[in-house]
Amino acid sequence: MKRFLQKKAFIVWAMLFFMTLTVLVPKIYGEENAESSTSEEANRKKVVYLTFDDGPSPNNTRKIIDVLNKEGVKATFFLIGQEAENRPHIVRDLVDNGMTVLPHSYSHKTNYIYKSSSNYISDYEKCKEVLEHIVRGPLPNYMRMPTGSYTPCCNKWVMQDIIKGLRSKDVSYIDWNVSTDDSLGKNVPVENLKNKFIKQAKDKDFIVVLMHDSYYCGTTVTYLPEMIKYLKDNGYEFKTINDMTPEDEAYMKNHRLINKTKKVK
Ligand SMILES: [Zn+2]
């Protein structure tokens, strides 16, 4: 009898133990998971994507490669097809130095390409084709629109068609959330570039910065080491579109840095 009771007590105890296990473990595990995902969000490393448009130029692109190499960081270059045809060796230098090369526009003639979506798409495709020929391989389906997707150069209805055309080909367009405005003049003074950059970057943990490696952007080359030092000192990790993680891409889509659209009323 005593033995039977002991056995029964053991069974009850064992049942309770397993019930506790099945109820509590997922709860604790789930809470831990929830905690780790919130702390993941909180501890998310600061990220910066340095991007340069309108190259390759005969004077500045290689200087930028030298600065980036010296600093041990990589960047993304949205190239003009015509310029790339004139200087294919610089495009190959970019790739050989681990930079990401992507299409910007073949002609960059905004009054022509933004006239119709067919003008735009054929110009984009020509640019991609030229670059793929130079780098001898396919490029990922990312690009940047000349003057960005919020461009004042394009009628909103045409832009809507351009976006439809790009998305139907699974092409994503990338904008920016920090700009040095280095293309708003010839060799804009470093002090102005710095003020613009710091003002926009200082409260952001995720930065896509727009710069230019075109002919009249010599001061961008001058300011670049100081910008990189600021970003390193403030704990940013440097990335290019080629090493963009799915998490970064999702973040960029949520924050209207990839495939953002102008609301058409
Ligand atoms: Zn441009």
mmCIF file of N, CA and C in Angstrom, residues 48-52 63-77 94 97-100 209 211 224-233 236-240 243:
data_model
loop_
_atom_site.group_PDB
_atom_site.id
_atom_site.type_symbol
_atom_site.label_atom_id
_atom_site.label_comp_id
_atom_site.label_asym_id
_atom_site.label_seq_id
_atom_site.Cartn_x
_atom_site.Cartn_y
_atom_site.Cartn_z
ATOM 1 N N VAL A 48 26.241 52.925 -41.977
ATOM 2 C CA VAL A 48 26.314 53.970 -42.992
ATOM 3 C C VAL A 48 26.620 53.357 -44.363
ATOM 4 N N TYR A 49 25.878 53.829 -45.345
ATOM 5 C CA TYR A 49 26.159 53.486 -46.747
ATOM 6 C C TYR A 49 26.656 54.774 -47.416
ATOM 7 N N LEU A 50 27.931 54.810 -47.760
ATOM 8 C CA LEU A 50 28.457 55.948 -48.522
ATOM 9 C C LEU A 50 28.113 55.711 -49.986
ATOM 10 N N THR A 51 27.491 56.694 -50.629
ATOM 11 C CA THR A 51 27.161 56.511 -52.050
ATOM 12 C C THR A 51 27.642 57.722 -52.859
ATOM 13 N N PHE A 52 28.140 57.425 -54.052
ATOM 14 C CA PHE A 52 28.645 58.470 -54.960
ATOM 15 C C PHE A 52 27.927 58.340 -56.297
ATOM 16 N N LYS A 63 40.739 59.189 -56.899
ATOM 17 C CA LYS A 63 41.164 59.793 -55.621
ATOM 18 C C LYS A 63 40.268 59.278 -54.494
ATOM 19 N N ILE A 64 38.978 59.127 -54.826
ATOM 20 C CA ILE A 64 38.031 58.615 -53.814
ATOM 21 C C ILE A 64 38.350 57.159 -53.479
ATOM 22 N N ILE A 65 38.683 56.376 -54.509
ATOM 23 C CA ILE A 65 39.079 54.976 -54.250
ATOM 24 C C ILE A 65 40.286 54.963 -53.295
ATOM 25 N N ASP A 66 41.247 55.852 -53.531
ATOM 26 C CA ASP A 66 42.446 55.903 -52.679
ATOM 27 C C ASP A 66 42.087 56.233 -51.226
ATOM 28 N N VAL A 67 41.202 57.223 -51.048
ATOM 29 C CA VAL A 67 40.796 57.596 -49.679
ATOM 30 C C VAL A 67 40.100 56.409 -49.002
ATOM 31 N N LEU A 68 39.171 55.779 -49.734
ATOM 32 C CA LEU A 68 38.406 54.666 -49.158
ATOM 33 C C LEU A 68 39.348 53.510 -48.789
ATOM 34 N N ASN A 69 40.299 53.221 -49.665
ATOM 35 C CA ASN A 69 41.263 52.146 -49.384
ATOM 36 C C ASN A 69 42.108 52.473 -48.162
ATOM 37 N N LYS A 70 42.543 53.716 -48.083
ATOM 38 C CA LYS A 70 43.373 54.138 -46.945
ATOM 39 C C LYS A 70 42.604 53.992 -45.637
ATOM 40 N N GLU A 71 41.304 54.293 -45.701
ATOM 41 C CA GLU A 71 40.465 54.223 -44.498
ATOM 42 C C GLU A 71 39.915 52.811 -44.262
ATOM 43 N N GLY A 72 40.098 51.925 -45.245
ATOM 44 C CA GLY A 72 39.618 50.540 -45.109
ATOM 45 C C GLY A 72 38.109 50.424 -45.153
ATOM 46 N N VAL A 73 37.442 51.278 -45.933
ATOM 47 C CA VAL A 73 35.979 51.184 -46.049
ATOM 48 C C VAL A 73 35.575 51.087 -47.531
ATOM 49 N N LYS A 74 34.349 50.601 -47.753
ATOM 50 C CA LYS A 74 33.840 50.447 -49.123
ATOM 51 C C LYS A 74 32.650 51.385 -49.339
ATOM 52 N N ALA A 75 32.354 51.633 -50.613
ATOM 53 C CA ALA A 75 31.226 52.527 -50.932
ATOM 54 C C ALA A 75 30.517 52.024 -52.183
ATOM 55 N N THR A 76 29.362 52.637 -52.449
ATOM 56 C CA THR A 76 28.560 52.290 -53.627
ATOM 57 C C THR A 76 28.623 53.439 -54.626
ATOM 58 N N PHE A 77 28.815 53.108 -55.905
ATOM 59 C CA PHE A 77 28.914 54.129 -56.957
ATOM 60 C C PHE A 77 27.802 53.922 -57.970
ATOM 61 N N LEU A 94 37.092 50.338 -59.764
ATOM 62 C CA LEU A 94 36.122 50.362 -58.658
ATOM 63 C C LEU A 94 35.806 48.940 -58.211
ATOM 64 N N ASN A 97 38.581 47.055 -56.540
ATOM 65 C CA ASN A 97 38.841 47.517 -55.170
ATOM 66 C C ASN A 97 37.672 47.242 -54.222
ATOM 67 N N GLY A 98 36.752 46.382 -54.654
ATOM 68 C CA GLY A 98 35.663 45.937 -53.775
ATOM 69 C C GLY A 98 34.513 46.907 -53.639
ATOM 70 N N MET A 99 34.447 47.908 -54.527
ATOM 71 C CA MET A 99 33.334 48.859 -54.458
ATOM 72 C C MET A 99 32.134 48.277 -55.197
ATOM 73 N N THR A 100 30.943 48.731 -54.826
ATOM 74 C CA THR A 100 29.733 48.301 -55.521
ATOM 75 C C THR A 100 29.428 49.295 -56.638
ATOM 76 N N VAL A 209 24.269 58.212 -47.351
ATOM 77 C CA VAL A 209 24.714 59.572 -47.678
ATOM 78 C C VAL A 209 24.987 59.712 -49.171
ATOM 79 N N MET A 211 26.738 61.598 -52.177
ATOM 80 C CA MET A 211 27.836 62.486 -52.603
ATOM 81 C C MET A 211 28.023 62.256 -54.096
ATOM 82 N N LEU A 224 36.203 63.981 -47.498
ATOM 83 C CA LEU A 224 35.880 62.565 -47.233
ATOM 84 C C LEU A 224 36.619 61.942 -46.025
ATOM 85 N N PRO A 225 37.942 62.130 -45.873
ATOM 86 C CA PRO A 225 38.599 61.498 -44.711
ATOM 87 C C PRO A 225 38.010 61.972 -43.384
ATOM 88 N N GLU A 226 37.665 63.254 -43.298
ATOM 89 C CA GLU A 226 37.100 63.793 -42.059
ATOM 90 C C GLU A 226 35.703 63.221 -41.804
ATOM 91 N N MET A 227 34.932 63.069 -42.884
ATOM 92 C CA MET A 227 33.601 62.478 -42.738
ATOM 93 C C MET A 227 33.716 61.036 -42.234
ATOM 94 N N ILE A 228 34.636 60.290 -42.827
ATOM 95 C CA ILE A 228 34.815 58.885 -42.431
ATOM 96 C C ILE A 228 35.272 58.802 -40.969
ATOM 97 N N LYS A 229 36.143 59.707 -40.562
ATOM 98 C CA LYS A 229 36.621 59.719 -39.162
ATOM 99 C C LYS A 229 35.438 59.957 -38.211
ATOM 100 N N TYR A 230 34.584 60.926 -38.555
ATOM 101 C CA TYR A 230 33.400 61.220 -37.740
ATOM 102 C C TYR A 230 32.547 59.953 -37.599
ATOM 103 N N LEU A 231 32.329 59.263 -38.720
ATOM 104 C CA LEU A 231 31.465 58.075 -38.715
ATOM 105 C C LEU A 231 32.108 56.941 -37.911
ATOM 106 N N LYS A 232 33.419 56.779 -38.063
ATOM 107 C CA LYS A 232 34.120 55.734 -37.291
ATOM 108 C C LYS A 232 34.079 56.065 -35.797
ATOM 109 N N ASP A 233 34.378 57.317 -35.452
ATOM 110 C CA ASP A 233 34.387 57.735 -34.040
ATOM 111 C C ASP A 233 33.020 57.552 -33.397
ATOM 112 N N TYR A 236 29.808 53.841 -36.442
ATOM 113 C CA TYR A 236 29.068 53.353 -37.610
ATOM 114 C C TYR A 236 29.826 52.226 -38.311
ATOM 115 N N GLU A 237 29.039 51.268 -38.820
ATOM 116 C CA GLU A 237 29.600 50.194 -39.647
ATOM 117 C C GLU A 237 29.379 50.601 -41.106
ATOM 118 N N PHE A 238 30.396 50.452 -41.938
ATOM 119 C CA PHE A 238 30.306 50.870 -43.347
ATOM 120 C C PHE A 238 29.855 49.700 -44.203
ATOM 121 N N LYS A 239 28.847 49.936 -45.037
ATOM 122 C CA LYS A 239 28.357 48.867 -45.916
ATOM 123 C C LYS A 239 28.143 49.388 -47.331
ATOM 124 N N THR A 240 28.062 48.446 -48.282
ATOM 125 C CA THR A 240 27.678 48.813 -49.649
ATOM 126 C C THR A 240 26.407 48.031 -49.999
ATOM 127 N N ASP A 243 26.631 44.293 -49.952
ATOM 128 C CA ASP A 243 26.554 43.513 -48.707
ATOM 129 C C ASP A 243 25.405 43.952 -47.796
#
